[in-house]
């Protein structure tokens, strides 16, 4: 009897499909694949899958510490794997660099490539008991998962962490801009697309090229987007034969939780979270609906002292309420003490006390729960660097964007947000990226978004797109159908 039960348990285990996530070690990338893990693991019993998330000790801890909307440690079918990587230099960011790409992180990127052998060992170990191994890897980690090709029951899928709009333009241009049937996909390509000048360092462009060589190994492509947002660009990607032939594409986003806070949190003890709420959320509870501008430039941007001063003055003069998340870009190791506490940005004398005392603004210098802020009913705008993670969180919460691109895909995301989707405006045009943005310009842009008829119309469009995006994740919604299609495919 005991042997029969043991054999039965082994057969059940053998029938399981194991999904292994291999993220790139930068916050926006870590978070997206952790949130995709949440989505897939929520259907684990329906499709008999388990999810494994692979990273270095440092970056796994970073991802766990900052995740919003769920607790991965409470999921019985979700597992972290922490592997050591070689020591890497973790310098502070340089806000005065001519190219604002976070070059100070490049040593941590290179160190992450040493995960290849421990990842291969893990995959081989899992493959002994699983029916199939599904590796979902960041497009920038292709070399790390290359040994998938030698494992009989394993296949890989490339996750693209940027918008379909941006990745299409990048791949289309790299392929020499082949002719497209634009009538069939009902899209018009814009003529004033920003170039990639100033978006990356030469070293990182070489890093991208090296990783993209491994795309031929994949069995399909995954995007953190929704067809109701970028359906035509997903269609264009499906038509490009640049992966060694046509492959399947799935738009599974938004990966982030899409529950929007419509009223302030109840103060009843039964409704309080076990974890204390961030003070900025309590401050938001006291503000009028859609009256607050969130100002945050992500985890890879550091403004110069002069630009911080101009931004501070512009925000105050706009007379609009704001939450400003003022912190330097992450170091490669966010827990490292080798560089001390890091720079504490200097504001005009008495600034925080003045805006705080009048109830006009709140300056937050630590980690802030961006998704919860965007989902709060009092938030009516988001001044952002336009990283795709931030764009999609803002879109899914129905919040319009004041776009201030800094590097990478952000200039092109700005075009998507402001010209294609029309749910935002531009604070600084990419062509003027080397110029200081004056306080007077910031003041005008903030008022335009938060206190004008044009801003109200933009906010209405953003709210409508937010509703459509959130509904896409419901039963029968376009993203839910995509997720069901992907899960059915990998468990076939």
Short mmCIF file of C-alpha atoms in Angstrom, two decimals:
data_model
loop_
_atom_site.label_atom_id
_atom_site.label_comp_id
_atom_site.label_asym_id
_atom_site.label_seq_id
_atom_site.Cartn_x
_atom_site.Cartn_y
_atom_site.Cartn_z
CA UNK A 1 0.00 0.00 0.00
CA UNK A 2 2.81 2.38 0.92
CA UNK A 3 4.65 1.63 -2.34
CA UNK A 4 1.46 2.23 -4.35
CA UNK A 5 0.97 5.67 -2.74
CA UNK A 6 4.62 6.52 -3.35
CA UNK A 7 4.37 5.55 -7.02
CA UNK A 8 1.16 7.53 -7.40
CA UNK A 9 2.83 10.62 -5.89
CA UNK A 10 5.77 10.20 -8.25
CA UNK A 11 3.42 9.97 -11.24
CA UNK A 12 1.65 13.19 -10.18
CA UNK A 13 4.99 14.92 -9.80
CA UNK A 14 6.10 13.65 -13.18
CA UNK A 15 3.02 15.24 -14.70
CA UNK A 16 3.90 18.68 -13.38
CA UNK A 17 5.16 21.45 -15.64
CA UNK A 18 7.87 23.53 -13.98
CA UNK A 19 8.25 27.20 -14.94
CA UNK A 20 11.65 28.78 -14.23
CA UNK A 21 11.96 32.57 -14.28
CA UNK A 22 15.39 34.08 -15.05
CA UNK A 23 15.22 37.88 -14.60
CA UNK A 24 17.77 40.57 -15.47
CA UNK A 25 19.25 42.18 -12.31
CA UNK A 26 17.68 45.66 -12.47
CA UNK A 27 14.62 46.58 -10.41
CA UNK A 28 12.13 47.07 -13.26
CA UNK A 29 13.14 43.72 -14.75
CA UNK A 30 13.20 41.84 -11.44
CA UNK A 31 9.74 43.13 -10.58
CA UNK A 32 8.10 42.28 -13.90
CA UNK A 33 9.08 38.61 -13.85
CA UNK A 34 8.19 38.34 -10.16
CA UNK A 35 4.73 39.70 -10.97
CA UNK A 36 4.42 37.29 -13.91
CA UNK A 37 5.27 34.54 -11.41
CA UNK A 38 2.27 35.72 -9.37
CA UNK A 39 -0.03 35.43 -12.37
CA UNK A 40 1.13 31.97 -13.39
CA UNK A 41 1.23 30.56 -9.86
CA UNK A 42 -2.36 31.73 -9.29
CA UNK A 43 -3.41 29.15 -11.91
CA UNK A 44 -1.09 26.43 -10.64
CA UNK A 45 -3.83 24.00 -9.63
CA UNK A 46 -5.79 24.48 -12.85
CA UNK A 47 -2.76 23.78 -15.02
CA UNK A 48 -0.56 21.76 -12.61
CA UNK A 49 2.44 24.07 -12.71
CA UNK A 50 4.96 25.29 -10.17
CA UNK A 51 7.09 28.42 -10.51
CA UNK A 52 10.77 28.86 -9.64
CA UNK A 53 12.48 32.28 -9.59
CA UNK A 54 16.26 32.31 -10.07
CA UNK A 55 18.57 35.19 -9.14
CA UNK A 56 21.69 36.07 -7.18
CA UNK A 57 21.36 36.32 -3.40
CA UNK A 58 21.37 40.10 -3.60
CA UNK A 59 18.82 40.52 -6.38
CA UNK A 60 16.43 37.85 -5.10
CA UNK A 61 16.36 39.62 -1.74
CA UNK A 62 15.83 42.97 -3.48
CA UNK A 63 12.90 41.60 -5.49
CA UNK A 64 11.24 40.08 -2.41
CA UNK A 65 11.70 43.22 -0.33
CA UNK A 66 10.12 45.56 -2.88
CA UNK A 67 7.31 43.48 -4.42
CA UNK A 68 3.81 44.97 -4.12
CA UNK A 69 0.42 43.31 -4.24
CA UNK A 70 1.31 39.82 -2.98
CA UNK A 71 3.62 37.86 -0.72
CA UNK A 72 5.52 35.22 -2.73
CA UNK A 73 6.68 33.53 0.47
CA UNK A 74 3.09 32.48 1.19
CA UNK A 75 2.66 30.67 -2.14
CA UNK A 76 3.22 26.89 -1.73
CA UNK A 77 3.86 26.40 -5.47
CA UNK A 78 6.40 29.25 -5.75
CA UNK A 79 10.10 28.85 -4.99
CA UNK A 80 13.12 31.16 -4.85
CA UNK A 81 16.59 29.93 -5.82
CA UNK A 82 19.50 32.09 -4.67
CA UNK A 83 22.86 31.57 -6.35
CA UNK A 84 26.19 33.28 -5.66
CA UNK A 85 27.79 35.47 -8.30
CA UNK A 86 31.33 36.89 -8.40
CA UNK A 87 31.93 40.02 -6.38
CA UNK A 88 31.21 43.14 -8.44
CA UNK A 89 31.97 46.80 -7.93
CA UNK A 90 28.92 48.72 -6.68
CA UNK A 91 29.67 52.43 -7.14
CA UNK A 92 27.13 55.22 -6.67
CA UNK A 93 25.42 56.70 -9.74
CA UNK A 94 26.88 59.70 -11.54
CA UNK A 95 24.18 62.36 -12.01
CA UNK A 96 26.55 64.48 -14.11
CA UNK A 97 27.24 61.82 -16.77
CA UNK A 98 26.70 62.98 -20.36
CA UNK A 99 24.60 59.85 -21.04
CA UNK A 100 22.09 59.17 -18.28
CA UNK A 101 22.04 55.40 -18.78
CA UNK A 102 23.01 53.81 -15.40
CA UNK A 103 26.52 52.75 -16.39
CA UNK A 104 27.34 52.24 -12.70
CA UNK A 105 25.20 49.06 -12.83
CA UNK A 106 27.07 47.43 -15.69
CA UNK A 107 29.44 45.47 -13.43
CA UNK A 108 26.43 43.83 -11.75
CA UNK A 109 24.99 43.00 -15.19
CA UNK A 110 28.23 41.26 -16.20
CA UNK A 111 28.40 39.35 -12.90
CA UNK A 112 24.88 38.02 -13.46
CA UNK A 113 26.03 36.20 -16.59
CA UNK A 114 27.95 33.83 -14.30
CA UNK A 115 24.60 32.31 -13.31
CA UNK A 116 24.74 30.11 -16.42
CA UNK A 117 26.20 26.99 -14.78
CA UNK A 118 24.10 26.98 -11.56
CA UNK A 119 20.98 27.64 -13.65
CA UNK A 120 21.86 24.76 -15.99
CA UNK A 121 22.39 22.45 -12.99
CA UNK A 122 19.02 23.48 -11.55
CA UNK A 123 17.24 22.87 -14.86
CA UNK A 124 18.76 19.41 -15.22
CA UNK A 125 17.79 18.53 -11.67
CA UNK A 126 14.20 19.71 -12.15
CA UNK A 127 13.94 17.97 -15.52
CA UNK A 128 14.37 14.55 -13.87
CA UNK A 129 10.96 14.74 -12.19
CA UNK A 130 8.99 17.26 -14.26
CA UNK A 131 7.06 16.49 -17.42
CA UNK A 132 8.34 19.70 -19.01
CA UNK A 133 10.61 22.58 -18.04
CA UNK A 134 9.54 26.04 -19.25
CA UNK A 135 12.22 28.71 -18.93
CA UNK A 136 11.00 32.30 -19.16
CA UNK A 137 14.04 34.52 -19.34
CA UNK A 138 14.64 38.21 -19.75
CA UNK A 139 15.84 39.03 -23.27
CA UNK A 140 19.07 40.29 -21.67
CA UNK A 141 19.81 36.90 -20.06
CA UNK A 142 19.96 34.77 -23.20
CA UNK A 143 23.47 33.44 -22.57
CA UNK A 144 22.53 32.34 -19.05
CA UNK A 145 19.86 29.90 -20.26
CA UNK A 146 21.59 28.63 -23.41
CA UNK A 147 21.93 25.11 -21.96
CA UNK A 148 18.17 24.66 -22.35
CA UNK A 149 18.99 23.36 -25.83
CA UNK A 150 20.70 20.30 -24.33
CA UNK A 151 17.80 19.32 -22.03
CA UNK A 152 15.34 17.05 -23.79
CA UNK A 153 12.16 18.18 -22.00
CA UNK A 154 12.99 21.90 -21.71
CA UNK A 155 12.04 24.89 -23.84
CA UNK A 156 12.57 28.62 -23.42
CA UNK A 157 10.52 31.76 -23.97
CA UNK A 158 11.99 35.24 -24.23
CA UNK A 159 10.44 37.95 -22.06
CA UNK A 160 10.73 41.48 -23.43
CA UNK A 161 10.62 44.02 -20.61
CA UNK A 162 9.83 47.03 -22.80
CA UNK A 163 6.70 48.10 -24.67
CA UNK A 164 5.71 46.29 -27.86
CA UNK A 165 5.96 49.70 -29.56
CA UNK A 166 9.61 50.10 -28.52
CA UNK A 167 10.72 46.53 -29.18
CA UNK A 168 9.04 46.56 -32.59
CA UNK A 169 10.86 49.75 -33.62
CA UNK A 170 14.17 48.40 -32.33
CA UNK A 171 13.87 45.07 -34.15
CA UNK A 172 12.38 46.58 -37.32
CA UNK A 173 15.23 49.10 -37.58
CA UNK A 174 17.81 46.38 -36.86
CA UNK A 175 16.31 44.32 -39.71
CA UNK A 176 16.75 47.23 -42.13
CA UNK A 177 13.14 48.49 -41.95
CA UNK A 178 11.53 45.83 -44.17
CA UNK A 179 8.24 46.65 -45.91
CA UNK A 180 5.16 46.24 -43.72
CA UNK A 181 1.48 45.70 -44.48
CA UNK A 182 0.28 48.63 -42.36
CA UNK A 183 -3.30 48.51 -43.67
CA UNK A 184 -3.71 44.97 -42.43
CA UNK A 185 -2.73 45.87 -38.86
CA UNK A 186 -4.40 49.31 -38.95
CA UNK A 187 -1.47 51.35 -37.74
CA UNK A 188 0.38 54.38 -38.98
CA UNK A 189 4.06 54.65 -38.15
CA UNK A 190 4.97 58.05 -36.80
CA UNK A 191 7.68 59.99 -38.59
CA UNK A 192 9.25 61.77 -35.62
CA UNK A 193 10.46 58.73 -33.66
CA UNK A 194 13.42 59.63 -31.40
CA UNK A 195 16.72 58.07 -32.36
CA UNK A 196 18.62 55.87 -29.93
CA UNK A 197 21.35 58.51 -29.59
CA UNK A 198 22.03 59.12 -25.91
CA UNK A 199 19.86 56.18 -24.80
CA UNK A 200 22.63 53.70 -23.96
CA UNK A 201 26.34 53.47 -23.38
CA UNK A 202 28.41 51.72 -26.05
CA UNK A 203 29.26 49.00 -23.52
CA UNK A 204 25.60 48.22 -22.91
CA UNK A 205 24.79 48.17 -26.62
CA UNK A 206 27.47 45.50 -26.96
CA UNK A 207 25.93 43.64 -24.02
CA UNK A 208 22.52 43.69 -25.77
CA UNK A 209 24.01 42.44 -29.03
CA UNK A 210 25.71 39.54 -27.25
CA UNK A 211 22.50 38.44 -25.51
CA UNK A 212 20.35 38.77 -28.61
CA UNK A 213 22.49 36.14 -30.37
CA UNK A 214 20.69 33.51 -28.28
CA UNK A 215 17.17 34.44 -29.43
CA UNK A 216 17.20 31.66 -32.00
CA UNK A 217 16.97 29.17 -29.12
CA UNK A 218 13.57 30.35 -27.94
CA UNK A 219 10.14 28.85 -28.62
CA UNK A 220 8.21 32.11 -28.38
CA UNK A 221 8.04 35.64 -27.01
CA UNK A 222 6.25 37.19 -24.04
CA UNK A 223 5.38 40.85 -23.49
CA UNK A 224 4.19 42.74 -20.44
CA UNK A 225 1.52 44.59 -22.36
CA UNK A 226 -2.12 44.34 -23.24
CA UNK A 227 -3.58 44.08 -26.73
CA UNK A 228 -6.11 46.76 -25.83
CA UNK A 229 -3.11 49.10 -25.40
CA UNK A 230 -0.64 47.89 -28.04
CA UNK A 231 -2.47 45.26 -30.08
CA UNK A 232 -1.37 46.66 -33.44
CA UNK A 233 2.31 46.60 -32.42
CA UNK A 234 2.04 43.03 -31.16
CA UNK A 235 0.54 42.19 -34.57
CA UNK A 236 3.49 43.86 -36.29
CA UNK A 237 5.92 41.86 -34.15
CA UNK A 238 4.15 38.66 -35.16
CA UNK A 239 4.80 39.58 -38.79
CA UNK A 240 8.55 40.05 -38.40
CA UNK A 241 10.60 37.01 -39.39
CA UNK A 242 13.74 37.96 -37.50
CA UNK A 243 13.91 35.24 -34.86
CA UNK A 244 14.96 32.54 -37.29
CA UNK A 245 11.40 32.18 -38.52
CA UNK A 246 7.99 33.16 -37.21
CA UNK A 247 7.31 32.30 -33.58
CA UNK A 248 4.38 32.69 -31.24
CA UNK A 249 3.86 35.89 -29.28
CA UNK A 250 1.80 36.40 -26.12
CA UNK A 251 0.80 39.77 -24.62
CA UNK A 252 0.12 38.72 -21.01
CA UNK A 253 0.09 42.08 -19.25
CA UNK A 254 -0.31 44.02 -17.22
CA UNK A 255 1.62 41.79 -14.84
CA UNK A 256 1.07 44.13 -11.89
CA UNK A 257 -2.04 43.79 -9.68
CA UNK A 258 -4.82 45.94 -11.15
CA UNK A 259 -7.00 46.61 -8.10
CA UNK A 260 -7.58 50.35 -7.79
CA UNK A 261 -8.25 52.00 -4.43
CA UNK A 262 -11.46 54.00 -4.92
CA UNK A 263 -11.84 55.18 -1.32
CA UNK A 264 -9.44 55.77 1.58
CA UNK A 265 -8.65 52.65 3.58
CA UNK A 266 -11.10 51.92 6.38
CA UNK A 267 -9.69 52.58 9.81
CA UNK A 268 -11.50 49.54 11.21
CA UNK A 269 -8.96 47.16 12.74
CA UNK A 270 -10.34 44.29 10.70
CA UNK A 271 -9.32 46.04 7.48
CA UNK A 272 -5.79 46.95 8.48
CA UNK A 273 -2.90 45.13 6.87
CA UNK A 274 -0.44 43.25 9.02
CA UNK A 275 2.23 45.53 7.54
CA UNK A 276 1.99 49.24 8.37
CA UNK A 277 0.97 51.48 5.49
CA UNK A 278 3.52 53.91 4.14
CA UNK A 279 3.01 57.42 5.49
CA UNK A 280 2.44 58.81 2.00
CA UNK A 281 -0.73 56.71 1.66
CA UNK A 282 -2.12 58.16 4.87
CA UNK A 283 -1.29 61.63 3.53
CA UNK A 284 -3.14 60.77 0.30
CA UNK A 285 -6.20 59.71 2.29
CA UNK A 286 -6.65 63.35 3.32
CA UNK A 287 -6.50 64.80 -0.21
CA UNK A 288 -9.26 65.45 -2.74
CA UNK A 289 -9.84 62.92 -5.55
CA UNK A 290 -7.39 63.17 -8.49
CA UNK A 291 -5.68 66.21 -6.96
CA UNK A 292 -2.15 64.90 -6.32
CA UNK A 293 0.77 64.58 -8.74
CA UNK A 294 3.21 61.74 -8.07
CA UNK A 295 6.77 62.69 -9.05
CA UNK A 296 9.17 59.76 -9.37
CA UNK A 297 11.93 58.91 -11.84
CA UNK A 298 12.42 55.24 -11.08
CA UNK A 299 15.39 53.30 -9.78
CA UNK A 300 17.98 54.04 -12.47
CA UNK A 301 17.89 57.86 -12.63
CA UNK A 302 19.77 60.48 -10.61
CA UNK A 303 19.15 64.17 -11.25
CA UNK A 304 21.86 66.80 -10.87
CA UNK A 305 21.70 69.11 -7.88
CA UNK A 306 20.84 72.01 -10.18
CA UNK A 307 17.96 70.10 -11.78
CA UNK A 308 16.61 69.05 -8.39
CA UNK A 309 16.51 72.71 -7.36
CA UNK A 310 14.62 73.72 -10.52
CA UNK A 311 12.15 70.86 -10.04
CA UNK A 312 11.56 71.83 -6.41
CA UNK A 313 10.84 75.44 -7.32
CA UNK A 314 8.61 74.49 -10.25
CA UNK A 315 6.52 72.10 -8.17
CA UNK A 316 6.02 74.66 -5.42
CA UNK A 317 5.12 77.46 -7.82
CA UNK A 318 2.58 75.28 -9.64
CA UNK A 319 0.43 75.37 -6.49
CA UNK A 320 -0.59 71.77 -7.18
CA UNK A 321 -0.36 69.06 -4.54
CA UNK A 322 2.40 66.51 -5.01
CA UNK A 323 4.27 63.53 -3.61
CA UNK A 324 7.90 63.63 -4.70
CA UNK A 325 9.94 60.45 -4.34
CA UNK A 326 13.41 61.94 -4.15
CA UNK A 327 16.12 59.31 -4.08
CA UNK A 328 19.24 58.44 -6.05
CA UNK A 329 19.37 55.57 -8.52
CA UNK A 330 19.96 52.10 -7.12
CA UNK A 331 23.50 50.80 -6.82
CA UNK A 332 24.26 47.40 -8.28
CA UNK A 333 23.99 46.02 -4.75
CA UNK A 334 21.27 47.99 -2.98
CA UNK A 335 22.35 46.49 0.35
CA UNK A 336 26.01 47.40 -0.02
CA UNK A 337 27.49 49.77 2.54
CA UNK A 338 30.72 50.27 0.58
CA UNK A 339 29.55 53.62 -0.71
CA UNK A 340 27.98 54.82 2.51
CA UNK A 341 24.42 56.07 2.66
CA UNK A 342 24.66 57.66 -0.77
CA UNK A 343 23.88 61.21 -1.76
CA UNK A 344 21.12 63.05 0.12
CA UNK A 345 19.69 65.46 -2.41
CA UNK A 346 19.76 69.05 -1.24
CA UNK A 347 16.56 71.09 -1.52
CA UNK A 348 16.13 74.86 -1.11
CA UNK A 349 16.40 75.86 2.55
CA UNK A 350 13.23 75.13 4.51
CA UNK A 351 11.55 73.55 1.46
CA UNK A 352 10.28 70.31 3.00
CA UNK A 353 8.98 72.08 6.10
CA UNK A 354 7.34 74.77 3.99
CA UNK A 355 5.45 72.57 1.52
CA UNK A 356 4.70 70.01 4.21
CA UNK A 357 3.46 72.61 6.66
CA UNK A 358 1.02 74.00 4.11
CA UNK A 359 -0.15 70.51 3.18
CA UNK A 360 0.90 71.15 -0.43
CA UNK A 361 3.53 68.48 -0.87
CA UNK A 362 5.27 65.51 0.66
CA UNK A 363 8.90 64.64 -0.05
CA UNK A 364 9.68 60.93 0.35
CA UNK A 365 13.35 59.99 0.51
CA UNK A 366 12.98 56.25 1.04
CA UNK A 367 11.43 53.47 -1.03
CA UNK A 368 7.81 54.33 -1.85
CA UNK A 369 4.95 51.98 -2.86
CA UNK A 370 4.48 53.41 -6.36
CA UNK A 371 1.71 51.04 -7.46
CA UNK A 372 -0.35 51.78 -4.35
CA UNK A 373 0.13 55.52 -4.83
CA UNK A 374 -0.96 55.32 -8.47
CA UNK A 375 -3.95 53.19 -7.46
CA UNK A 376 -5.10 55.70 -4.83
CA UNK A 377 -8.17 57.75 -5.70
CA UNK A 378 -6.42 61.01 -4.75
CA UNK A 379 -3.68 60.59 -7.38
CA UNK A 380 -4.43 62.49 -10.58
CA UNK A 381 -1.11 62.57 -12.42
CA UNK A 382 2.35 61.02 -12.61
CA UNK A 383 5.55 62.85 -13.57
CA UNK A 384 7.68 59.94 -14.72
CA UNK A 385 10.85 58.91 -16.54
CA UNK A 386 8.60 56.65 -18.65
CA UNK A 387 10.24 53.34 -17.89
CA UNK A 388 7.83 50.70 -19.19
CA UNK A 389 7.12 49.25 -15.74
CA UNK A 390 6.03 52.71 -14.54
CA UNK A 391 4.09 53.44 -17.73
CA UNK A 392 2.08 50.25 -17.49
CA UNK A 393 1.37 50.70 -13.78
CA UNK A 394 0.13 54.23 -14.49
CA UNK A 395 -1.95 53.16 -17.51
CA UNK A 396 -3.53 50.25 -15.63
CA UNK A 397 -4.49 52.59 -12.80
CA UNK A 398 -5.89 55.19 -15.21
CA UNK A 399 -3.42 57.93 -14.30
CA UNK A 400 -2.09 60.35 -16.99
CA UNK A 401 1.65 60.83 -17.38
CA UNK A 402 3.89 63.89 -17.55
CA UNK A 403 6.76 62.27 -19.45
CA UNK A 404 10.38 63.17 -18.72
CA UNK A 405 12.50 60.46 -20.44
CA UNK A 406 16.05 59.84 -19.24
CA UNK A 407 17.53 56.89 -21.20
CA UNK A 408 16.94 53.41 -22.72
CA UNK A 409 13.45 52.83 -24.14
CA UNK A 410 12.02 55.84 -22.31
CA UNK A 411 12.11 58.39 -25.18
CA UNK A 412 10.07 56.04 -27.37
CA UNK A 413 7.69 55.17 -24.54
CA UNK A 414 7.13 58.91 -24.28
CA UNK A 415 5.96 58.96 -27.90
CA UNK A 416 3.65 56.02 -27.23
CA UNK A 417 2.11 57.68 -24.18
CA UNK A 418 1.77 61.20 -25.57
CA UNK A 419 1.19 60.77 -29.32
CA UNK A 420 -0.23 57.27 -29.82
CA UNK A 421 -2.30 56.64 -26.69
CA UNK A 422 -2.74 60.34 -25.89
CA UNK A 423 -2.73 59.75 -22.14
CA UNK A 424 0.12 62.08 -21.31
CA UNK A 425 2.14 65.16 -22.17
CA UNK A 426 5.87 65.77 -22.56
CA UNK A 427 7.85 67.68 -19.92
CA UNK A 428 11.17 67.46 -21.74
CA UNK A 429 11.56 66.56 -25.39
CA UNK A 430 14.35 64.07 -26.06
CA UNK A 431 16.04 66.45 -28.50
CA UNK A 432 16.62 68.82 -25.54
CA UNK A 433 17.93 66.12 -23.21
CA UNK A 434 21.20 67.92 -22.50
CA UNK A 435 19.47 71.12 -21.42
CA UNK A 436 18.36 72.03 -17.91
CA UNK A 437 14.58 72.02 -17.53
CA UNK A 438 13.77 75.37 -15.95
CA UNK A 439 11.42 75.80 -12.99
CA UNK A 440 9.12 77.91 -15.16
CA UNK A 441 8.74 75.06 -17.67
CA UNK A 442 8.03 72.55 -14.91
CA UNK A 443 5.46 74.88 -13.36
CA UNK A 444 3.64 75.24 -16.70
CA UNK A 445 3.69 71.53 -17.47
CA UNK A 446 2.37 70.60 -14.02
CA UNK A 447 -0.48 73.10 -14.29
CA UNK A 448 -1.24 71.93 -17.81
CA UNK A 449 -1.67 68.35 -16.63
CA UNK A 450 -3.31 68.99 -13.26
CA UNK A 451 -5.26 72.24 -13.68
CA UNK A 452 -6.43 72.80 -17.28
CA UNK A 453 -9.16 71.62 -19.63
CA UNK A 454 -6.51 69.85 -21.70
CA UNK A 455 -5.31 68.04 -18.56
CA UNK A 456 -8.88 67.06 -17.67
CA UNK A 457 -9.39 65.61 -21.15
CA UNK A 458 -6.11 63.68 -20.89
CA UNK A 459 -7.12 62.42 -17.45
CA UNK A 460 -10.45 61.24 -18.86
CA UNK A 461 -8.74 59.31 -21.67
CA UNK A 462 -6.30 57.79 -19.16
CA UNK A 463 -9.17 56.75 -16.88
CA UNK A 464 -11.02 55.12 -19.79
CA UNK A 465 -7.89 53.25 -20.92
CA UNK A 466 -7.34 52.19 -17.31
CA UNK A 467 -10.79 50.63 -17.13
CA UNK A 468 -10.22 48.80 -20.42
CA UNK A 469 -6.81 47.57 -19.26
CA UNK A 470 -8.10 46.32 -15.91
CA UNK A 471 -11.00 44.53 -17.59
CA UNK A 472 -8.55 42.76 -19.87
CA UNK A 473 -7.49 40.66 -16.88
CA UNK A 474 -11.05 39.56 -16.07
CA UNK A 475 -12.55 36.25 -17.16
CA UNK A 476 -13.02 36.53 -20.94
CA UNK A 477 -10.78 39.63 -21.17
CA UNK A 478 -8.17 39.87 -23.90
CA UNK A 479 -5.14 39.45 -21.57
CA UNK A 480 -6.83 36.65 -19.64
CA UNK A 481 -7.39 34.83 -22.96
CA UNK A 482 -3.71 35.35 -23.83
CA UNK A 483 -2.66 33.94 -20.45
CA UNK A 484 -4.97 30.95 -20.85
CA UNK A 485 -3.54 30.40 -24.34
CA UNK A 486 0.04 30.50 -23.04
CA UNK A 487 -0.66 28.20 -20.08
CA UNK A 488 -2.51 25.74 -22.33
CA UNK A 489 0.46 25.81 -24.72
CA UNK A 490 3.14 25.11 -22.13
CA UNK A 491 1.08 22.36 -20.45
CA UNK A 492 0.00 20.74 -23.72
#
